[in-house]
Amino acid sequence: MHGIGTPIRELDQGEEAVWVTVEQFEDVLDAVARRSDVRITFDDGNSSDVEIALPHLLKRRLTAQFFIPAGLLGMPGRLDTDGVWELVRAGMSIGSHGWAHRDWRRLVPGQEHAEYVEAHRVLEEIAGKPVFEVSVPFGSYDRHVLRRLRENRVVRVYTSDGGRARPDSPLQARTSLPSTVDSAWISRVVEGVPSLPRRARQIAARTVKRLRG
Ligand SMILES: [Zn+2]
């Protein structure tokens, strides 16, 4: 999941496609609350994480993981340090979404330290515990990105490849909530089982991304 409610900052290109209303968000949470095998994650560190998502999660006794771009903390419409701490104090997990929301396949050498090291340090300092998990900005990764993450002691990488994720896998596929989400989407994606051709496509796409250089 990404932003919820009325955006209070200028959205980046493509963001409106994953921005949902409070009503859509509540419908999805109600469906997820009935399932023990569906996990909820948030990317991008929007201020709606703490202002909208957190109270709705707590009301349903749900927990979620929030992947935050540490370099955007305190920017308009984003979480600030207090917001991150509030999530942690409420029992939510924190992960890194890099530093400045850059495409990790297109980093230049000088940017790597901020994206893979400094981002973790800042979040660990706020959360008071180690950060071992990341979600990949734009879902963009390849074998070089995965190697750099491993070298920086990342144990779990969340992608946007869609489909089901095995709980023990170092690569966790996720399905993005689209702005068009409705009851048909919820019954297909949250309550249903994907068709066999769809599953085969998802597995093939993941293999290509893992291996490409
Ligand atoms: Zn993102």
mmCIF file of C-alpha atoms and ligand atoms in Angstrom:
data_model
loop_
_atom_site.group_PDB
_atom_site.id
_atom_site.type_symbol
_atom_site.label_atom_id
_atom_site.label_comp_id
_atom_site.label_asym_id
_atom_site.label_seq_id
_atom_site.Cartn_x
_atom_site.Cartn_y
_atom_site.Cartn_z
ATOM 1 C CA MET A 1 0.000 0.000 0.000
ATOM 2 C CA HIS A 2 1.039 3.582 -0.567
ATOM 3 C CA GLY A 3 -0.803 6.826 0.149
ATOM 4 C CA ILE A 4 -4.336 7.065 1.561
ATOM 5 C CA GLY A 5 -6.879 9.899 1.557
ATOM 6 C CA THR A 6 -6.490 13.341 0.014
ATOM 7 C CA PRO A 7 -2.854 13.851 -1.037
ATOM 8 C CA ILE A 8 -1.279 16.821 0.728
ATOM 9 C CA ARG A 9 1.736 17.055 -1.532
ATOM 10 C CA GLU A 10 2.349 17.021 -5.263
ATOM 11 C CA LEU A 11 2.392 13.363 -6.300
ATOM 12 C CA ASP A 12 5.249 11.905 -8.313
ATOM 13 C CA GLN A 13 4.591 10.393 -11.694
ATOM 14 C CA GLY A 14 2.610 7.154 -11.374
ATOM 15 C CA GLU A 15 1.753 7.677 -7.715
ATOM 16 C CA GLU A 16 -1.903 8.482 -8.321
ATOM 17 C CA ALA A 17 -2.261 4.950 -9.716
ATOM 18 C CA VAL A 18 -1.556 3.491 -6.251
ATOM 19 C CA TRP A 19 -3.191 6.165 -4.087
ATOM 20 C CA VAL A 20 -6.471 5.017 -2.482
ATOM 21 C CA THR A 21 -9.349 6.606 -0.593
ATOM 22 C CA VAL A 22 -9.997 5.966 3.082
ATOM 23 C CA GLU A 23 -13.090 3.922 2.139
ATOM 24 C CA GLN A 24 -11.097 1.681 -0.222
ATOM 25 C CA PHE A 25 -8.439 1.242 2.434
ATOM 26 C CA GLU A 26 -11.004 0.235 5.064
ATOM 27 C CA ASP A 27 -12.621 -2.295 2.715
ATOM 28 C CA VAL A 28 -9.240 -3.937 2.114
ATOM 29 C CA LEU A 29 -8.389 -3.974 5.817
ATOM 30 C CA ASP A 30 -11.721 -5.593 6.647
ATOM 31 C CA ALA A 31 -11.003 -8.347 4.099
ATOM 32 C CA VAL A 32 -7.424 -8.796 5.332
ATOM 33 C CA ALA A 33 -8.538 -8.910 8.973
ATOM 34 C CA ARG A 34 -10.280 -12.208 8.228
ATOM 35 C CA ARG A 35 -7.091 -13.744 6.831
ATOM 36 C CA SER A 36 -4.098 -14.914 8.844
ATOM 37 C CA ASP A 37 -1.954 -15.478 5.724
ATOM 38 C CA VAL A 38 -2.082 -11.947 4.301
ATOM 39 C CA ARG A 39 0.400 -9.355 5.487
ATOM 40 C CA ILE A 40 0.179 -5.611 5.026
ATOM 41 C CA THR A 41 3.077 -3.368 4.070
ATOM 42 C CA PHE A 42 3.336 0.332 3.281
ATOM 43 C CA ASP A 43 5.947 2.008 1.091
ATOM 44 C CA ASP A 44 7.120 5.604 0.639
ATOM 45 C CA GLY A 45 6.725 6.984 4.191
ATOM 46 C CA ASN A 46 3.641 9.090 3.475
ATOM 47 C CA SER A 47 2.186 11.026 6.393
ATOM 48 C CA SER A 48 -1.052 9.053 5.846
ATOM 49 C CA ASP A 49 0.835 6.048 7.299
ATOM 50 C CA VAL A 50 0.507 7.484 10.774
ATOM 51 C CA GLU A 51 -2.486 9.795 10.317
ATOM 52 C CA ILE A 52 -4.852 7.350 8.568
ATOM 53 C CA ALA A 53 -3.401 3.834 8.356
ATOM 54 C CA LEU A 54 -2.273 3.497 11.975
ATOM 55 C CA PRO A 55 -5.615 4.213 13.701
ATOM 56 C CA HIS A 56 -7.486 1.939 11.267
ATOM 57 C CA LEU A 57 -4.977 -0.875 11.816
ATOM 58 C CA LEU A 58 -5.141 -0.535 15.600
ATOM 59 C CA LYS A 59 -8.936 -0.541 15.544
ATOM 60 C CA ARG A 60 -8.802 -3.979 13.877
ATOM 61 C CA ARG A 61 -5.868 -5.216 15.977
ATOM 62 C CA LEU A 62 -3.769 -5.577 12.824
ATOM 63 C CA THR A 63 -0.048 -4.953 12.475
ATOM 64 C CA ALA A 64 1.837 -3.899 9.380
ATOM 65 C CA GLN A 65 5.334 -3.157 8.174
ATOM 66 C CA PHE A 66 6.249 0.339 7.004
ATOM 67 C CA PHE A 67 9.091 0.808 4.508
ATOM 68 C CA ILE A 68 10.382 4.336 4.746
ATOM 69 C CA PRO A 69 12.737 6.356 2.526
ATOM 70 C CA ALA A 70 14.850 7.865 5.318
ATOM 71 C CA GLY A 71 16.079 10.796 3.207
ATOM 72 C CA LEU A 72 12.502 12.080 2.775
ATOM 73 C CA LEU A 73 11.663 12.183 6.502
ATOM 74 C CA GLY A 74 10.108 15.509 7.452
ATOM 75 C CA MET A 75 9.407 16.574 3.862
ATOM 76 C CA PRO A 76 5.885 17.880 3.058
ATOM 77 C CA GLY A 77 3.350 15.050 3.120
ATOM 78 C CA ARG A 78 5.894 12.555 4.494
ATOM 79 C CA LEU A 79 6.440 11.008 7.895
ATOM 80 C CA ASP A 80 8.773 12.783 10.273
ATOM 81 C CA THR A 81 10.895 11.302 13.048
ATOM 82 C CA ASP A 82 8.042 11.465 15.570
ATOM 83 C CA GLY A 83 5.719 9.714 13.133
ATOM 84 C CA VAL A 84 8.136 6.820 12.698
ATOM 85 C CA TRP A 85 8.528 6.536 16.437
ATOM 86 C CA GLU A 86 4.752 6.514 16.853
ATOM 87 C CA LEU A 87 4.494 3.566 14.446
ATOM 88 C CA VAL A 88 7.204 1.678 16.346
ATOM 89 C CA ARG A 89 5.617 2.412 19.716
ATOM 90 C CA ALA A 90 2.273 1.091 18.420
ATOM 91 C CA GLY A 91 3.918 -2.255 17.604
ATOM 92 C CA MET A 92 4.424 -1.781 13.854
ATOM 93 C CA SER A 93 7.605 -2.945 12.076
ATOM 94 C CA ILE A 94 9.924 -0.646 10.195
ATOM 95 C CA GLY A 95 11.988 -1.356 7.109
ATOM 96 C CA SER A 96 14.052 0.694 4.696
ATOM 97 C CA HIS A 97 12.817 1.955 1.325
ATOM 98 C CA GLY A 98 16.232 3.429 0.568
ATOM 99 C CA TRP A 99 17.267 7.036 1.054
ATOM 100 C CA ALA A 100 15.801 9.275 -1.672
ATOM 101 C CA HIS A 101 13.406 6.924 -3.508
ATOM 102 C CA ARG A 102 15.847 6.276 -6.332
ATOM 103 C CA ASP A 103 15.810 3.403 -8.791
ATOM 104 C CA TRP A 104 18.436 1.034 -7.349
ATOM 105 C CA ARG A 105 19.303 -0.334 -10.792
ATOM 106 C CA ARG A 106 20.390 3.158 -11.868
ATOM 107 C CA LEU A 107 22.451 4.322 -8.899
ATOM 108 C CA VAL A 108 25.755 6.014 -9.492
ATOM 109 C CA PRO A 109 28.544 4.900 -7.098
ATOM 110 C CA GLY A 110 28.333 7.992 -4.851
ATOM 111 C CA GLN A 111 24.660 7.265 -4.059
ATOM 112 C CA GLU A 112 25.063 3.721 -2.776
ATOM 113 C CA HIS A 113 26.187 4.607 0.734
ATOM 114 C CA ALA A 114 23.103 6.737 1.420
ATOM 115 C CA GLU A 115 20.707 4.172 -0.079
ATOM 116 C CA TYR A 116 22.094 1.020 1.565
ATOM 117 C CA VAL A 117 23.900 2.178 4.717
ATOM 118 C CA GLU A 118 22.872 5.643 5.889
ATOM 119 C CA ALA A 119 19.141 4.918 5.392
ATOM 120 C CA HIS A 120 19.417 1.952 7.769
ATOM 121 C CA ARG A 121 21.425 3.890 10.329
ATOM 122 C CA VAL A 122 18.860 6.707 10.519
ATOM 123 C CA LEU A 123 15.897 4.334 10.854
ATOM 124 C CA GLU A 124 17.698 2.193 13.452
ATOM 125 C CA GLU A 125 18.427 5.254 15.499
ATOM 126 C CA ILE A 126 14.753 6.265 15.533
ATOM 127 C CA ALA A 127 13.346 2.759 16.047
ATOM 128 C CA GLY A 128 15.989 1.718 18.578
ATOM 129 C CA LYS A 129 16.389 -1.654 16.884
ATOM 130 C CA PRO A 130 18.175 -3.102 13.875
ATOM 131 C CA VAL A 131 16.645 -2.834 10.398
ATOM 132 C CA PHE A 132 17.239 -5.976 8.318
ATOM 133 C CA GLU A 133 14.480 -5.668 5.743
ATOM 134 C CA VAL A 134 13.970 -3.439 2.716
ATOM 135 C CA SER A 135 11.381 -2.873 0.036
ATOM 136 C CA VAL A 136 12.680 -2.063 -3.409
ATOM 137 C CA PRO A 137 11.782 1.400 -4.800
ATOM 138 C CA PHE A 138 9.697 1.004 -7.976
ATOM 139 C CA GLY A 139 10.095 -2.778 -7.552
ATOM 140 C CA SER A 140 13.263 -2.351 -9.632
ATOM 141 C CA TYR A 141 15.970 -4.911 -8.845
ATOM 142 C CA ASP A 142 18.419 -7.285 -10.468
ATOM 143 C CA ARG A 143 21.180 -9.601 -9.252
ATOM 144 C CA HIS A 144 23.593 -6.709 -8.615
ATOM 145 C CA VAL A 145 21.046 -4.948 -6.398
ATOM 146 C CA LEU A 146 20.395 -8.165 -4.469
ATOM 147 C CA ARG A 147 24.133 -8.699 -3.961
ATOM 148 C CA ARG A 148 24.666 -5.174 -2.645
ATOM 149 C CA LEU A 149 21.752 -5.615 -0.242
ATOM 150 C CA ARG A 150 23.177 -8.919 1.037
ATOM 151 C CA GLU A 151 26.573 -7.263 1.541
ATOM 152 C CA ASN A 152 24.807 -4.683 3.697
ATOM 153 C CA ARG A 153 23.246 -7.378 5.911
ATOM 154 C CA VAL A 154 19.753 -7.168 4.473
ATOM 155 C CA VAL A 155 18.043 -10.513 5.049
ATOM 156 C CA ARG A 156 14.688 -9.916 3.407
ATOM 157 C CA VAL A 157 13.787 -7.993 0.260
ATOM 158 C CA TYR A 158 10.194 -7.041 -0.525
ATOM 159 C CA THR A 159 9.393 -6.619 -4.222
ATOM 160 C CA SER A 160 6.307 -5.599 -6.187
ATOM 161 C CA ASP A 161 6.167 -8.769 -8.275
ATOM 162 C CA GLY A 162 2.657 -9.770 -7.178
ATOM 163 C CA GLY A 163 1.350 -13.134 -6.111
ATOM 164 C CA ARG A 164 1.896 -15.180 -2.993
ATOM 165 C CA ALA A 165 5.140 -15.102 -0.995
ATOM 166 C CA ARG A 166 6.558 -18.073 0.911
ATOM 167 C CA PRO A 167 7.080 -16.942 4.531
ATOM 168 C CA ASP A 168 10.674 -18.232 4.644
ATOM 169 C CA SER A 169 11.860 -16.793 1.326
ATOM 170 C CA PRO A 170 14.467 -13.985 1.289
ATOM 171 C CA LEU A 171 12.545 -12.458 -1.646
ATOM 172 C CA GLN A 172 8.989 -11.484 -0.715
ATOM 173 C CA ALA A 173 6.612 -10.759 -3.600
ATOM 174 C CA ARG A 174 3.884 -8.230 -2.924
ATOM 175 C CA THR A 175 0.800 -6.989 -4.720
ATOM 176 C CA SER A 176 0.339 -3.211 -4.907
ATOM 177 C CA LEU A 177 -3.066 -1.853 -4.029
ATOM 178 C CA PRO A 178 -4.259 0.063 -7.136
ATOM 179 C CA SER A 179 -6.315 3.255 -6.951
ATOM 180 C CA THR A 180 -9.070 1.340 -8.759
ATOM 181 C CA VAL A 181 -9.432 -1.229 -5.973
ATOM 182 C CA ASP A 182 -13.041 -2.368 -5.554
ATOM 183 C CA SER A 183 -14.893 -5.393 -4.197
ATOM 184 C CA ALA A 184 -14.097 -7.433 -7.337
ATOM 185 C CA TRP A 185 -10.357 -6.761 -6.880
ATOM 186 C CA ILE A 186 -10.582 -7.663 -3.206
ATOM 187 C CA SER A 187 -12.332 -10.956 -3.843
ATOM 188 C CA ARG A 188 -9.892 -11.840 -6.626
ATOM 189 C CA VAL A 189 -6.642 -10.814 -4.929
ATOM 190 C CA VAL A 190 -7.265 -11.000 -1.191
ATOM 191 C CA GLU A 191 -9.920 -13.666 -0.923
ATOM 192 C CA GLY A 192 -9.292 -15.662 -4.071
ATOM 193 C CA VAL A 193 -6.617 -17.905 -5.497
ATOM 194 C CA PRO A 194 -4.884 -16.662 -8.667
ATOM 195 C CA SER A 195 -5.448 -18.643 -11.837
ATOM 196 C CA LEU A 196 -2.696 -21.024 -12.899
ATOM 197 C CA PRO A 197 -1.512 -19.006 -15.952
ATOM 198 C CA ARG A 198 -1.342 -15.883 -13.796
ATOM 199 C CA ARG A 199 0.763 -17.682 -11.201
ATOM 200 C CA ALA A 200 3.086 -19.056 -13.865
ATOM 201 C CA ARG A 201 3.602 -15.540 -15.302
ATOM 202 C CA GLN A 202 4.434 -14.161 -11.876
ATOM 203 C CA ILE A 203 6.990 -16.877 -11.151
ATOM 204 C CA ALA A 204 8.628 -16.392 -14.576
ATOM 205 C CA ALA A 205 8.868 -12.612 -14.059
ATOM 206 C CA ARG A 206 10.521 -13.055 -10.669
ATOM 207 C CA THR A 207 13.124 -15.440 -12.048
ATOM 208 C CA VAL A 208 14.091 -12.993 -14.796
ATOM 209 C CA LYS A 209 14.491 -10.112 -12.324
ATOM 210 C CA ARG A 210 16.580 -12.148 -9.882
ATOM 211 C CA LEU A 211 19.041 -13.141 -12.563
ATOM 212 C CA ARG A 212 19.249 -10.109 -14.827
ATOM 213 C CA GLY A 213 22.305 -7.937 -14.585
HETATM 214 ZN ZN ZN B 1 8.197 3.563 -3.315
#
